[in-house]
């Protein structure tokens, strides 16, 4: 502990905003880290592929077909990414609505993560749009396709991103030393949180509702009328598992940002979240069980897809659920972290099973993403992590707010 | 002051109701003509497999003329360059021709899916695509149970290609290009009601020539394209699993829950927030 790095990151005190901002643009931290060495080439390659995609069309770099018009970019980047971003609405509900102070120390980083996930993964959606110059049409009313699930999802996405920006904005104001703005923006937080939770509940379920019309295209073990509610419930533990996972990495990577007090709290926070995960997963598994019984698909269980379904449900829902329950009785944080990773794999499997693997499972030619689709996906994730790191190293996200902000907060 | 305001609201309410009622009465009495959906009947027993319809279709929509050969038992699919195809199926009743193009559903999944109404069910019946609205999300393709909309994956200004029942020609009072070109009279254009009556008549008069089903009468909530065939439709490339109720109906429950949740959840959350906040203050005071 004695060689703990000095906190060399400070919030602005009195410097004009713009010159402070310029001084903050300089890179901080080492340049040749493992992450940078891997991510920079991937991002550059990704940019080249994106140029190719806009020049030659989607078919140039994707394996999408007339039968499978949505692939990895929708199934993973958007549908899975948004589930993982669900931690923000769950945590803001716990901290601001239920007034659980214990979790306050991780709210900002979770909201930031959520906001960036939305910004980037729905940004990645633009790459997937064939005619992206028309993307504003459902916003400006050319036309309002109000009977479309996608229309509602789009609007709820957009408004939620605004709500999250408001939730996070006090951190920006504190960083810039804008005291008045920080006070005003903090006053908006609860309103933004209430709207944010409402919007989240609808677009998390809305992503499932998108596939309601694909009754004949999705494998019957994954298709049901309950897709929206299943997506909503699973987003609770998907988001929290991501919070646990991201937290255990941040504790190490951004060590210098975190006060000793917060570090001590963190184990407690993780332990608390494991209880929420355990119970949410129990509810989810029970719901899946009911859906399965009502679907009367017993005969499908002993097929290839049936085994795959059982692997998802037992290996990546039941097992991590038991681990979560076990760890919260025994206070075993290692078990929580393993459970979180298993849960995340389970969520990836589930979302891909609905959107890609189980979609047109009976087609003669199956869709398998091209390496270029995968590279672009990684490029998007890496760029997001770059921005995330840039912000965390500068703004009071993991570290405490400046003293003046803490005082006015009470 | 408060009294005045209440009066004001009362007046506004009355005025509002009058306006709303007035408008609906107006609509009822103005007597809009009931518009019937138009569609097309394809009678497989009359089809010669000459593919004249394919060629005029390509010409009418500036698409390349189909070059591939028609072989019995080899399935050809519609594509981004071909809006309609004729296939030759080997069935229990021998070789049978069957055509495939957009079904022009009464309640299309594609138009319900479209978030910009680029995919649009016209009041005349044809389902058309409007490029100036489309953002190319391809949700129509994901949703269509018949896999009709096709996307130009190899274009940087991609269009959705699908049969529009020659909507521009219909508006001018002409027949769709395919129906006009068909030498065997296999394609009949008309209102859906007339076509169903005609199809029933044909089945009644020649029961041995047809299976006793008009494909399109019920499937997916009813479609504008209707089919008669001598062999079961499951042998002619039609998916037998499709439901008879409409596909957009599957999303109704979710769509109806949206305004309820949007309106009811925020006050509930606010109430919980206020309740927990009071506890908090009490604690501080103690």
XYZ file of C-alpha atoms in Angstrom:
696
model
C 0.000 0.000 0.000
C 2.938 2.373 0.604
C 3.746 2.686 -3.098
C 0.200 3.719 -3.953
C 0.364 6.235 -6.824
C -0.409 9.806 -5.950
C -3.740 11.045 -7.245
C -2.372 13.075 -10.145
C -5.815 13.719 -11.574
C -7.581 16.776 -10.290
C -10.804 18.579 -10.931
C -10.673 22.102 -12.215
C -10.380 24.867 -9.658
C -10.665 28.295 -11.114
C -8.992 27.837 -14.513
C -11.157 29.032 -17.413
C -13.182 26.040 -18.665
C -11.826 26.010 -22.166
C -8.112 26.146 -21.322
C -8.708 23.510 -18.664
C -10.428 21.331 -21.214
C -7.515 21.749 -23.642
C -5.009 20.845 -20.952
C -7.017 17.728 -20.179
C -6.921 16.531 -23.789
C -3.328 15.402 -23.363
C -2.931 11.666 -22.894
C -2.466 10.453 -19.366
C -0.930 7.189 -18.378
C 1.399 4.892 -20.285
C 1.082 4.634 -24.030
C 2.411 1.144 -24.739
C 0.084 -0.906 -22.566
C -1.146 -4.319 -23.624
C -4.633 -2.933 -24.142
C -3.404 -0.142 -26.409
C -1.181 -2.433 -28.459
C -4.116 -4.737 -29.150
C -6.891 -2.205 -29.511
C -5.273 0.363 -31.817
C -4.722 -1.984 -34.787
C -8.211 -3.418 -34.359
C -9.766 0.052 -34.331
C -7.790 1.120 -37.405
C -8.769 -2.034 -39.271
C -12.351 -1.495 -38.165
C -12.349 2.022 -39.591
C -11.046 0.735 -42.913
C -13.792 -1.894 -42.998
C -16.436 0.692 -42.169
C -15.269 2.825 -45.091
C -15.487 -0.238 -47.321
C -18.998 -0.925 -46.023
C -20.266 2.564 -46.900
C -18.568 2.464 -50.263
C -19.549 -0.993 -51.499
C -22.644 -1.741 -49.420
C -23.356 -4.014 -46.482
C -22.773 -7.163 -48.514
C -19.105 -6.244 -48.996
C -18.117 -7.007 -45.431
C -21.039 -8.882 -43.859
C -22.453 -12.338 -44.425
C -26.013 -11.049 -44.186
C -28.461 -12.517 -46.658
C -32.013 -12.093 -47.855
C -33.061 -14.783 -45.369
C -31.031 -13.478 -42.420
C -31.130 -9.697 -42.702
C -29.962 -9.050 -39.125
C -26.711 -10.547 -37.935
C -24.005 -10.005 -35.373
C -24.219 -6.211 -35.346
C -27.840 -6.285 -34.234
C -27.832 -9.537 -32.269
C -24.659 -8.841 -30.320
C -23.825 -5.139 -30.464
C -27.345 -3.864 -29.951
C -29.470 -6.562 -28.330
C -26.767 -8.027 -26.074
C -25.017 -4.710 -25.438
C -28.207 -3.079 -24.237
C -28.919 -5.966 -21.862
C -25.472 -5.481 -20.329
C -26.159 -1.767 -19.987
C -29.187 -2.588 -17.830
C -27.156 -2.128 -14.652
C -27.659 1.624 -14.841
C -31.413 1.574 -14.443
C -31.301 -1.100 -11.728
C -28.681 0.749 -9.695
C -30.259 4.177 -10.061
C -33.496 2.582 -8.890
C -31.775 1.165 -5.836
C -29.813 4.297 -4.980
C -32.135 7.155 -5.863
C -35.599 5.630 -5.564
C -35.087 3.086 -2.783
C -32.450 5.292 -1.140
C -29.854 2.558 -0.643
C -26.785 4.628 0.145
C -24.480 1.643 0.173
C -24.436 1.498 -3.605
C -23.917 5.178 -4.236
C -20.177 4.805 -4.795
C -20.685 2.781 -7.978
C -23.650 4.648 -9.439
C -21.639 7.109 -11.484
C -19.396 4.584 -13.138
C -22.404 2.397 -13.918
C -24.348 5.250 -15.450
C -21.300 6.240 -17.476
C -20.933 2.668 -18.661
C -24.591 2.529 -19.553
C -24.513 5.797 -21.402
C -21.434 4.851 -23.424
C -22.878 1.438 -24.178
C -26.009 3.039 -25.580
C -24.097 5.694 -27.469
C -21.746 3.194 -29.079
C -23.925 0.187 -29.611
C -26.789 2.161 -31.024
C -24.143 4.140 -32.879
C -23.064 0.817 -34.335
C -26.647 0.522 -35.495
C -25.944 3.308 -37.966
C -23.384 1.039 -39.625
C -26.089 -1.552 -40.082
C -28.636 0.829 -41.590
C -28.752 0.614 -45.357
C -29.932 4.206 -45.714
C -28.554 5.915 -42.586
C -29.205 9.404 -43.948
C -32.882 8.726 -43.261
C -32.283 7.836 -39.615
C -33.959 11.013 -38.380
C -37.228 10.207 -40.159
C -39.002 8.559 -37.206
C -37.915 11.498 -35.015
C -38.993 14.288 -37.352
C -42.155 12.521 -38.398
C -41.381 11.313 -41.920
C -43.354 9.336 -40.810
C -44.220 8.329 -37.268
C -44.651 4.575 -37.642
C -46.385 4.356 -34.285
C -47.560 0.778 -34.822
C -43.955 -0.377 -34.998
C -42.185 -1.909 -32.024
C -38.956 -0.578 -33.488
C -40.389 2.930 -33.480
C -41.041 2.695 -29.758
C -37.646 1.152 -29.115
C -35.946 3.928 -31.093
C -37.718 6.687 -29.183
C -37.154 5.021 -25.817
C -33.471 4.558 -26.671
C -33.056 8.159 -27.636
C -34.838 9.584 -24.613
C -33.029 7.191 -22.310
C -29.666 8.323 -23.631
C -30.680 11.891 -22.790
C -31.825 10.827 -19.322
C -28.504 9.064 -18.701
C -26.605 12.098 -19.915
C -28.479 14.180 -17.348
C -27.781 11.596 -14.662
C -24.077 11.751 -15.454
C -23.829 15.493 -16.148
C -23.009 16.563 -12.542
C -19.715 14.672 -12.901
C -18.829 16.740 -15.967
C -19.746 19.959 -14.182
C -17.690 19.016 -11.128
C -14.722 18.186 -13.323
C -14.941 21.533 -15.063
C -15.449 23.284 -11.736
C -18.761 24.735 -12.888
C -20.365 25.045 -9.481
C -23.651 26.598 -10.501
C -24.210 24.126 -13.309
C -23.350 21.247 -10.993
C -25.995 22.397 -8.541
C -28.670 22.772 -11.195
C -27.843 19.473 -12.897
C -27.791 17.584 -9.588
C -31.290 18.863 -8.973
C -32.431 17.182 -12.190
C -31.039 13.788 -11.277
C -34.112 12.289 -9.642
C -36.335 13.346 -12.517
C -33.897 11.854 -14.996
C -33.721 8.663 -12.945
C -37.503 8.241 -12.840
C -37.779 8.760 -16.571
C -34.747 6.571 -17.150
C -36.154 3.593 -15.276
C -39.483 3.877 -17.095
C -37.829 4.155 -20.492
C -35.478 1.267 -19.681
C -38.223 -1.095 -18.656
C -39.885 -0.506 -22.014
C -36.923 -0.675 -24.330
C -35.351 -3.654 -22.577
C -38.615 -5.514 -23.080
C -39.029 -3.838 -26.466
C -35.920 -5.564 -27.781
C -37.660 -8.851 -27.097
C -40.903 -7.549 -28.563
C -39.054 -6.819 -31.821
C -39.028 -10.544 -32.473
C -42.684 -11.214 -31.671
C -43.636 -11.277 -35.348
C -40.922 -13.865 -36.099
C -43.081 -16.646 -34.776
C -42.196 -18.981 -37.636
C -38.548 -17.998 -37.898
C -37.202 -18.433 -34.369
C -36.729 -21.870 -32.871
C -39.796 -22.677 -30.724
C -37.659 -23.217 -27.613
C -36.683 -19.541 -27.739
C -39.760 -17.963 -29.290
C -42.659 -17.197 -27.000
C -45.142 -14.415 -26.415
C -43.200 -13.779 -23.221
C -40.027 -12.657 -24.992
C -40.489 -9.026 -23.849
C -40.850 -9.910 -20.185
C -38.031 -12.465 -20.349
C -35.746 -9.841 -21.867
C -36.707 -7.355 -19.169
C -36.129 -9.708 -16.242
C -32.857 -10.988 -17.635
C -31.597 -7.437 -18.171
C -31.624 -6.999 -14.376
C -29.017 -9.659 -13.692
C -27.256 -9.112 -17.024
C -26.659 -5.495 -16.075
C -25.638 -6.255 -12.501
C -23.266 -9.031 -13.571
C -21.636 -6.520 -15.878
C -21.379 -4.085 -12.944
C -19.683 -6.764 -10.826
C -17.358 -7.743 -13.660
C -16.496 -4.189 -14.623
C -16.051 -3.245 -10.961
C -13.491 -5.959 -10.287
C -11.451 -4.767 -13.293
C -11.786 -1.064 -12.438
C -10.580 -1.741 -8.901
C -7.265 -2.786 -10.382
C -6.927 -0.629 -13.497
C -8.081 2.619 -11.920
C -6.568 1.854 -8.546
C -5.309 5.421 -8.099
C -8.826 6.832 -8.543
C -10.481 4.885 -5.783
C -10.304 6.040 -2.200
C -9.425 3.538 0.509
C -12.891 3.940 1.925
C -14.555 3.000 -1.370
C -12.249 0.076 -1.869
C -13.306 -1.316 1.456
C -16.962 -0.769 0.633
C -16.688 -2.412 -2.721
C -16.682 -5.994 -1.439
C -19.837 -5.229 0.443
C -21.410 -3.730 -2.643
C -20.554 -6.756 -4.760
C -21.928 -9.042 -2.106
C -25.178 -7.069 -1.997
C -25.535 -7.158 -5.765
C -25.071 -10.913 -5.774
C -28.281 -11.229 -3.760
C -30.220 -9.196 -6.296
C -28.761 -11.296 -9.108
C -29.621 -14.543 -7.359
C -33.251 -13.612 -6.849
C -33.693 -12.051 -10.287
C -32.250 -15.200 -11.833
C -34.569 -17.362 -9.792
C -37.539 -15.353 -11.067
C -36.217 -15.590 -14.618
C -35.612 -19.315 -14.470
C -39.043 -19.896 -13.049
C -40.586 -17.821 -15.826
C -38.588 -19.722 -18.454
C -39.807 -22.944 -16.888
C -43.447 -21.844 -17.082
C -43.008 -20.718 -20.676
C -41.426 -24.037 -21.545
C -44.195 -26.059 -19.895
C -46.864 -24.036 -21.667
C -45.022 -24.324 -24.964
C -45.291 -28.133 -24.759
C -41.986 -28.663 -26.496
C -40.816 -31.728 -24.586
C -40.027 -33.588 -27.771
C -37.660 -30.817 -28.889
C -35.428 -31.188 -25.846
C -33.712 -34.264 -27.194
C -32.532 -32.587 -30.389
C -29.342 -30.659 -31.053
C -31.060 -27.356 -30.438
C -32.713 -28.832 -27.342
C -29.344 -29.726 -25.819
C -28.132 -26.246 -26.654
C -31.195 -24.839 -24.879
C -30.538 -26.979 -21.818
C -26.897 -25.895 -21.778
C -27.994 -22.242 -21.767
C -30.636 -22.709 -19.083
C -28.785 -25.072 -16.774
C -25.144 -24.239 -17.382
C -25.455 -20.498 -17.661
C -28.530 -19.624 -15.635
C -29.036 -22.342 -13.020
C -25.345 -22.834 -12.163
C -24.488 -19.136 -11.758
C -27.733 -18.675 -9.816
C -26.664 -21.385 -7.367
C -23.230 -19.766 -7.151
C -24.811 -16.407 -6.396
C -26.986 -17.954 -3.675
C -24.028 -19.877 -2.279
C -21.764 -16.836 -2.207
C -24.267 -14.662 -0.483
C -24.730 -17.208 2.278
C -20.990 -17.811 2.589
C -19.716 -14.347 1.624
C -17.470 -15.786 -1.070
C -16.544 -12.992 -3.493
C -14.575 -15.238 -5.816
C -17.738 -17.263 -6.369
C -19.629 -14.038 -7.114
C -17.126 -13.044 -9.774
C -17.213 -16.476 -11.397
C -21.001 -16.423 -11.270
C -21.039 -12.975 -12.892
C -18.881 -14.182 -15.774
C -21.011 -17.306 -16.267
C -24.138 -15.154 -16.207
C -22.708 -12.852 -18.846
C -21.886 -15.808 -21.085
C -25.454 -17.001 -20.534
C -26.850 -13.632 -21.588
C -24.713 -13.576 -24.722
C -25.921 -17.089 -25.520
C -29.548 -16.210 -24.881
C -29.585 -13.055 -26.979
C -27.685 -14.696 -29.811
C -29.928 -17.751 -29.647
C -32.987 -15.582 -30.182
C -31.502 -13.223 -32.754
C -28.912 -15.213 -34.682
C -28.471 -18.892 -33.769
C -32.130 -19.814 -33.336
C -33.222 -17.411 -36.074
C -33.766 -19.474 -39.213
C -32.293 -22.461 -37.462
C -33.840 -24.638 -40.161
C -32.421 -22.681 -43.118
C -30.355 -24.547 -45.670
C -27.536 -22.016 -45.460
C -26.861 -20.827 -41.931
C -25.642 -17.337 -41.182
C -22.191 -17.199 -39.652
C -20.711 -13.738 -39.142
C -17.742 -12.845 -41.342
C -14.396 -12.042 -39.692
C -14.951 -8.451 -40.807
C -18.207 -8.187 -38.854
C -16.361 -9.469 -35.789
C -13.477 -7.017 -36.250
C -15.908 -4.089 -36.533
C -17.683 -5.276 -33.389
C -14.403 -5.354 -31.480
C -13.420 -1.981 -32.914
C -16.652 -0.528 -31.535
C -16.084 -2.085 -28.107
C -12.454 -0.945 -27.959
C -13.339 2.603 -28.982
C -15.924 2.665 -26.225
C -13.342 1.484 -23.711
C -10.952 4.212 -24.859
C -13.573 6.869 -24.258
C -14.506 5.259 -20.954
C -10.870 5.316 -19.822
C -10.450 8.902 -20.989
C -13.414 10.011 -18.909
C -12.632 7.951 -15.800
C -9.064 9.308 -15.735
C -10.343 12.855 -15.756
C -13.791 13.250 -14.254
C -14.850 12.378 -10.729
C -16.419 9.051 -11.644
C -14.706 6.507 -9.448
C -13.048 8.984 -7.115
C -14.987 11.242 -4.776
C -16.580 14.452 -5.950
C -14.647 17.626 -5.117
C -15.256 18.855 -1.585
C -17.415 21.798 -2.636
C -19.779 19.464 -4.489
C -20.031 17.065 -1.558
C -20.898 19.921 0.779
C -23.609 21.384 -1.427
C -25.013 17.908 -1.916
C -26.155 17.746 1.714
C -59.204 33.344 -9.176
C -59.435 29.605 -8.672
C -63.102 29.736 -9.577
C -62.351 31.559 -12.806
C -59.778 29.028 -13.746
C -62.156 26.176 -13.125
C -64.761 27.858 -15.289
C -62.177 28.340 -17.951
C -61.298 24.636 -17.928
C -64.964 23.722 -18.003
C -65.495 25.862 -21.067
C -62.428 24.371 -22.689
C -63.672 20.877 -21.975
C -67.091 21.542 -23.422
C -65.550 23.194 -26.446
C -63.163 20.281 -26.832
C -65.906 17.693 -26.651
C -68.013 19.625 -29.121
C -65.108 19.871 -31.507
C -64.247 16.210 -31.153
C -67.863 15.103 -31.474
C -68.456 17.517 -34.328
C -65.547 16.075 -36.195
C -66.663 12.492 -35.776
C -70.247 13.345 -36.762
C -68.881 15.152 -39.771
C -66.956 12.104 -40.798
C -69.927 9.834 -40.399
C -72.188 11.996 -42.547
C -69.682 12.974 -45.214
C -70.064 9.369 -46.363
C -66.559 8.381 -47.407
C -66.826 5.695 -50.027
C -65.806 2.381 -48.573
C -62.652 1.417 -50.442
C -62.143 -2.236 -51.165
C -58.698 -3.781 -51.297
C -57.668 -4.857 -54.738
C -55.676 -7.976 -55.326
C -54.840 -10.655 -57.808
C -55.883 -14.251 -58.285
C -53.305 -16.700 -59.591
C -54.786 -19.892 -60.978
C -52.038 -22.460 -61.166
C -54.099 -24.741 -63.439
C -54.120 -22.059 -66.138
C -50.418 -21.144 -65.853
C -48.360 -22.206 -68.869
C -45.012 -21.528 -67.221
C -44.084 -19.183 -70.072
C -42.648 -16.588 -67.663
C -44.027 -13.664 -69.674
C -45.035 -12.203 -66.310
C -41.436 -12.327 -65.076
C -40.152 -10.535 -68.142
C -42.704 -7.711 -68.126
C -42.209 -7.362 -64.378
C -38.480 -6.835 -64.873
C -39.138 -4.360 -67.663
C -41.775 -2.418 -65.720
C -39.457 -1.921 -62.758
C -36.130 -1.416 -64.562
C -34.687 -4.705 -63.401
C -32.534 -7.070 -65.469
C -34.436 -9.677 -67.468
C -34.196 -13.063 -65.689
C -31.738 -15.333 -67.500
C -31.892 -18.496 -65.429
C -33.742 -21.514 -66.681
C -36.935 -22.919 -65.233
C -36.468 -26.577 -64.328
C -38.940 -28.906 -62.674
C -38.093 -29.433 -59.019
C -35.503 -26.645 -58.853
C -36.633 -23.833 -56.595
C -36.024 -20.291 -57.809
C -36.385 -17.464 -55.329
C -37.372 -13.867 -55.632
C -34.386 -11.608 -55.121
C -33.279 -7.995 -55.157
C -33.309 -8.198 -58.960
C -36.446 -10.267 -59.381
C -39.742 -9.360 -57.782
C -41.698 -12.388 -58.930
C -40.784 -15.909 -59.989
C -42.474 -18.898 -61.527
C -41.465 -22.318 -60.253
C -42.249 -25.794 -61.459
C -42.958 -28.136 -58.557
C -43.104 -31.911 -58.750
C -46.188 -32.720 -56.701
C -48.519 -35.614 -56.010
C -50.553 -34.298 -58.977
C -47.598 -34.149 -61.339
C -45.717 -31.037 -62.380
C -47.428 -27.839 -61.242
C -46.412 -24.257 -61.853
C -46.629 -21.807 -58.972
C -45.839 -18.130 -58.860
C -44.349 -16.256 -55.964
C -44.388 -12.534 -55.266
C -45.571 -10.220 -52.513
C -48.832 -11.414 -50.936
C -50.088 -7.869 -50.195
C -51.515 -8.886 -46.824
C -54.593 -7.193 -45.430
C -52.619 -6.524 -42.253
C -49.007 -6.708 -43.383
C -46.261 -7.520 -40.902
C -43.829 -5.378 -42.897
C -45.876 -2.182 -42.599
C -46.485 -2.802 -38.902
C -42.752 -3.309 -38.502
C -41.745 -0.187 -40.403
C -40.881 2.675 -38.070
C -41.145 5.306 -40.792
C -44.143 3.987 -42.733
C -41.817 3.556 -45.702
C -43.470 0.180 -46.148
C -47.036 1.247 -46.640
C -50.385 -0.445 -47.164
C -52.214 1.779 -49.625
C -55.950 2.158 -49.359
C -56.254 0.460 -52.744
C -54.578 -2.658 -51.392
C -51.020 -2.853 -52.741
C -48.197 -2.696 -50.184
C -45.617 -0.268 -51.509
C -42.120 0.830 -50.478
C -41.260 4.523 -50.242
C -37.539 5.148 -50.518
C -37.543 8.709 -49.238
C -38.741 7.425 -45.856
C -36.821 4.143 -45.571
C -33.716 4.018 -43.373
C -32.745 0.544 -44.505
C -33.115 -1.173 -41.122
C -34.549 -4.315 -42.755
C -37.009 -4.948 -39.923
C -39.637 -5.515 -42.650
C -37.577 -8.440 -43.914
C -37.170 -9.838 -40.417
C -40.926 -9.614 -39.834
C -42.441 -10.722 -43.144
C -43.660 -14.317 -42.755
C -43.419 -14.797 -46.538
C -39.850 -13.419 -46.824
C -40.882 -10.997 -49.517
C -38.866 -7.770 -49.107
C -35.403 -8.070 -50.600
C -32.509 -5.742 -49.871
C -29.721 -4.601 -52.184
C -26.819 -5.683 -49.991
C -24.265 -4.718 -52.613
C -25.262 -1.117 -53.093
C -24.248 1.984 -51.150
C -27.710 3.411 -51.812
C -29.685 0.222 -51.285
C -33.356 -0.155 -52.037
C -35.918 -2.656 -50.846
C -37.226 -4.599 -53.821
C -40.650 -6.149 -53.716
C -43.741 -6.454 -55.865
C -45.918 -3.347 -55.515
C -48.709 -4.769 -57.671
C -47.710 -2.048 -60.188
C -49.279 0.574 -57.956
C -48.526 3.381 -60.440
C -50.313 1.519 -63.228
C -53.278 0.668 -61.024
C -53.769 4.317 -60.155
C -53.969 5.094 -63.861
C -56.641 2.421 -64.211
C -54.336 -0.059 -65.923
C -53.750 -3.676 -64.977
C -50.554 -4.791 -63.262
C -47.971 -5.562 -65.956
C -47.987 -9.296 -65.200
C -51.766 -9.644 -65.310
C -51.854 -7.769 -68.607
C -49.135 -9.918 -70.156
C -50.371 -13.333 -69.037
C -51.402 -15.259 -72.181
C -53.111 -18.079 -70.270
C -55.386 -15.836 -68.191
C -53.799 -17.291 -65.057
C -53.586 -13.874 -63.406
C -56.832 -12.037 -62.679
C -56.823 -8.566 -61.181
C -59.792 -7.244 -59.219
C -61.183 -6.462 -55.813
C -60.436 -9.072 -53.218
C -64.150 -9.767 -52.733
C -64.741 -10.414 -56.435
C -61.648 -12.580 -56.689
C -62.715 -14.792 -53.802
C -66.139 -15.205 -55.382
C -64.515 -16.067 -58.715
C -62.158 -18.555 -57.071
C -65.074 -20.254 -55.261
C -66.933 -20.497 -58.532
C -64.005 -22.185 -60.252
C -63.593 -24.724 -57.427
C -67.351 -25.391 -57.446
C -67.542 -25.852 -61.206
C -64.417 -27.996 -61.514
C -63.919 -29.665 -58.141
C -61.604 -32.281 -59.616
C -59.127 -29.719 -60.912
C -58.510 -27.968 -57.607
C -57.764 -28.638 -53.984
C -60.605 -27.146 -52.009
C -58.691 -24.178 -50.681
C -58.103 -20.596 -51.698
C -54.631 -19.840 -50.415
C -54.607 -16.274 -49.160
C -58.195 -16.201 -48.024
C -57.212 -16.848 -44.428
C -53.452 -17.113 -44.079
C -51.809 -14.272 -42.118
C -55.185 -12.617 -41.641
C -55.989 -12.685 -45.360
C -53.900 -11.531 -48.282
C -54.436 -9.586 -51.475
C -52.892 -12.311 -53.555
C -55.060 -15.403 -53.835
C -54.029 -18.781 -55.178
C -55.799 -21.747 -56.695
C -53.914 -24.944 -57.282
C -54.478 -28.587 -58.216
C -52.123 -29.854 -55.498
C -51.859 -29.132 -51.774
C -50.167 -25.784 -51.203
C -47.576 -27.312 -48.889
C -46.210 -29.053 -52.006
C -45.976 -25.738 -53.857
C -43.450 -24.002 -51.666
C -45.958 -22.420 -49.302
C -45.053 -22.640 -45.635
C -47.810 -24.737 -44.012
C -46.900 -23.490 -40.531
C -48.076 -19.908 -41.046
C -50.867 -18.793 -38.765
C -54.281 -17.656 -39.966
C -54.474 -14.626 -37.699
C -52.572 -11.507 -38.641
C -48.922 -11.115 -37.710
C -49.098 -7.550 -36.376
C -51.622 -8.870 -33.830
C -48.688 -10.631 -32.158
C -47.246 -7.283 -31.049
C -50.527 -5.770 -29.934
C -50.183 -6.745 -26.290
C -46.770 -5.163 -26.040
C -47.746 -2.015 -27.914
C -50.799 -1.507 -25.699
C -48.717 -1.892 -22.548
C -46.348 0.900 -23.588
C -48.536 3.943 -22.881
C -49.764 2.362 -19.646
C -46.233 1.779 -18.370
C -45.045 5.175 -19.580
C -47.850 6.899 -17.698
C -48.192 4.724 -14.603
C -44.610 3.872 -13.689
C -43.237 7.415 -13.136
C -45.790 8.388 -10.456
C -45.213 5.066 -8.730
C -41.455 5.639 -8.738
C -41.932 9.203 -7.548
C -44.121 7.952 -4.722
C -41.501 5.411 -3.614
C -38.833 8.090 -3.865
C -40.855 10.446 -1.684
C -41.599 7.690 0.811
C -37.984 6.636 1.237
C -36.860 10.263 1.321
C -39.109 11.010 4.328
C -37.628 8.094 6.234
C -34.236 9.488 5.475
C -35.071 12.875 6.991
C -36.532 11.274 10.103
C -33.291 9.372 10.579
C -31.278 12.542 10.275
C -33.429 14.302 12.841
C -33.069 11.563 15.384
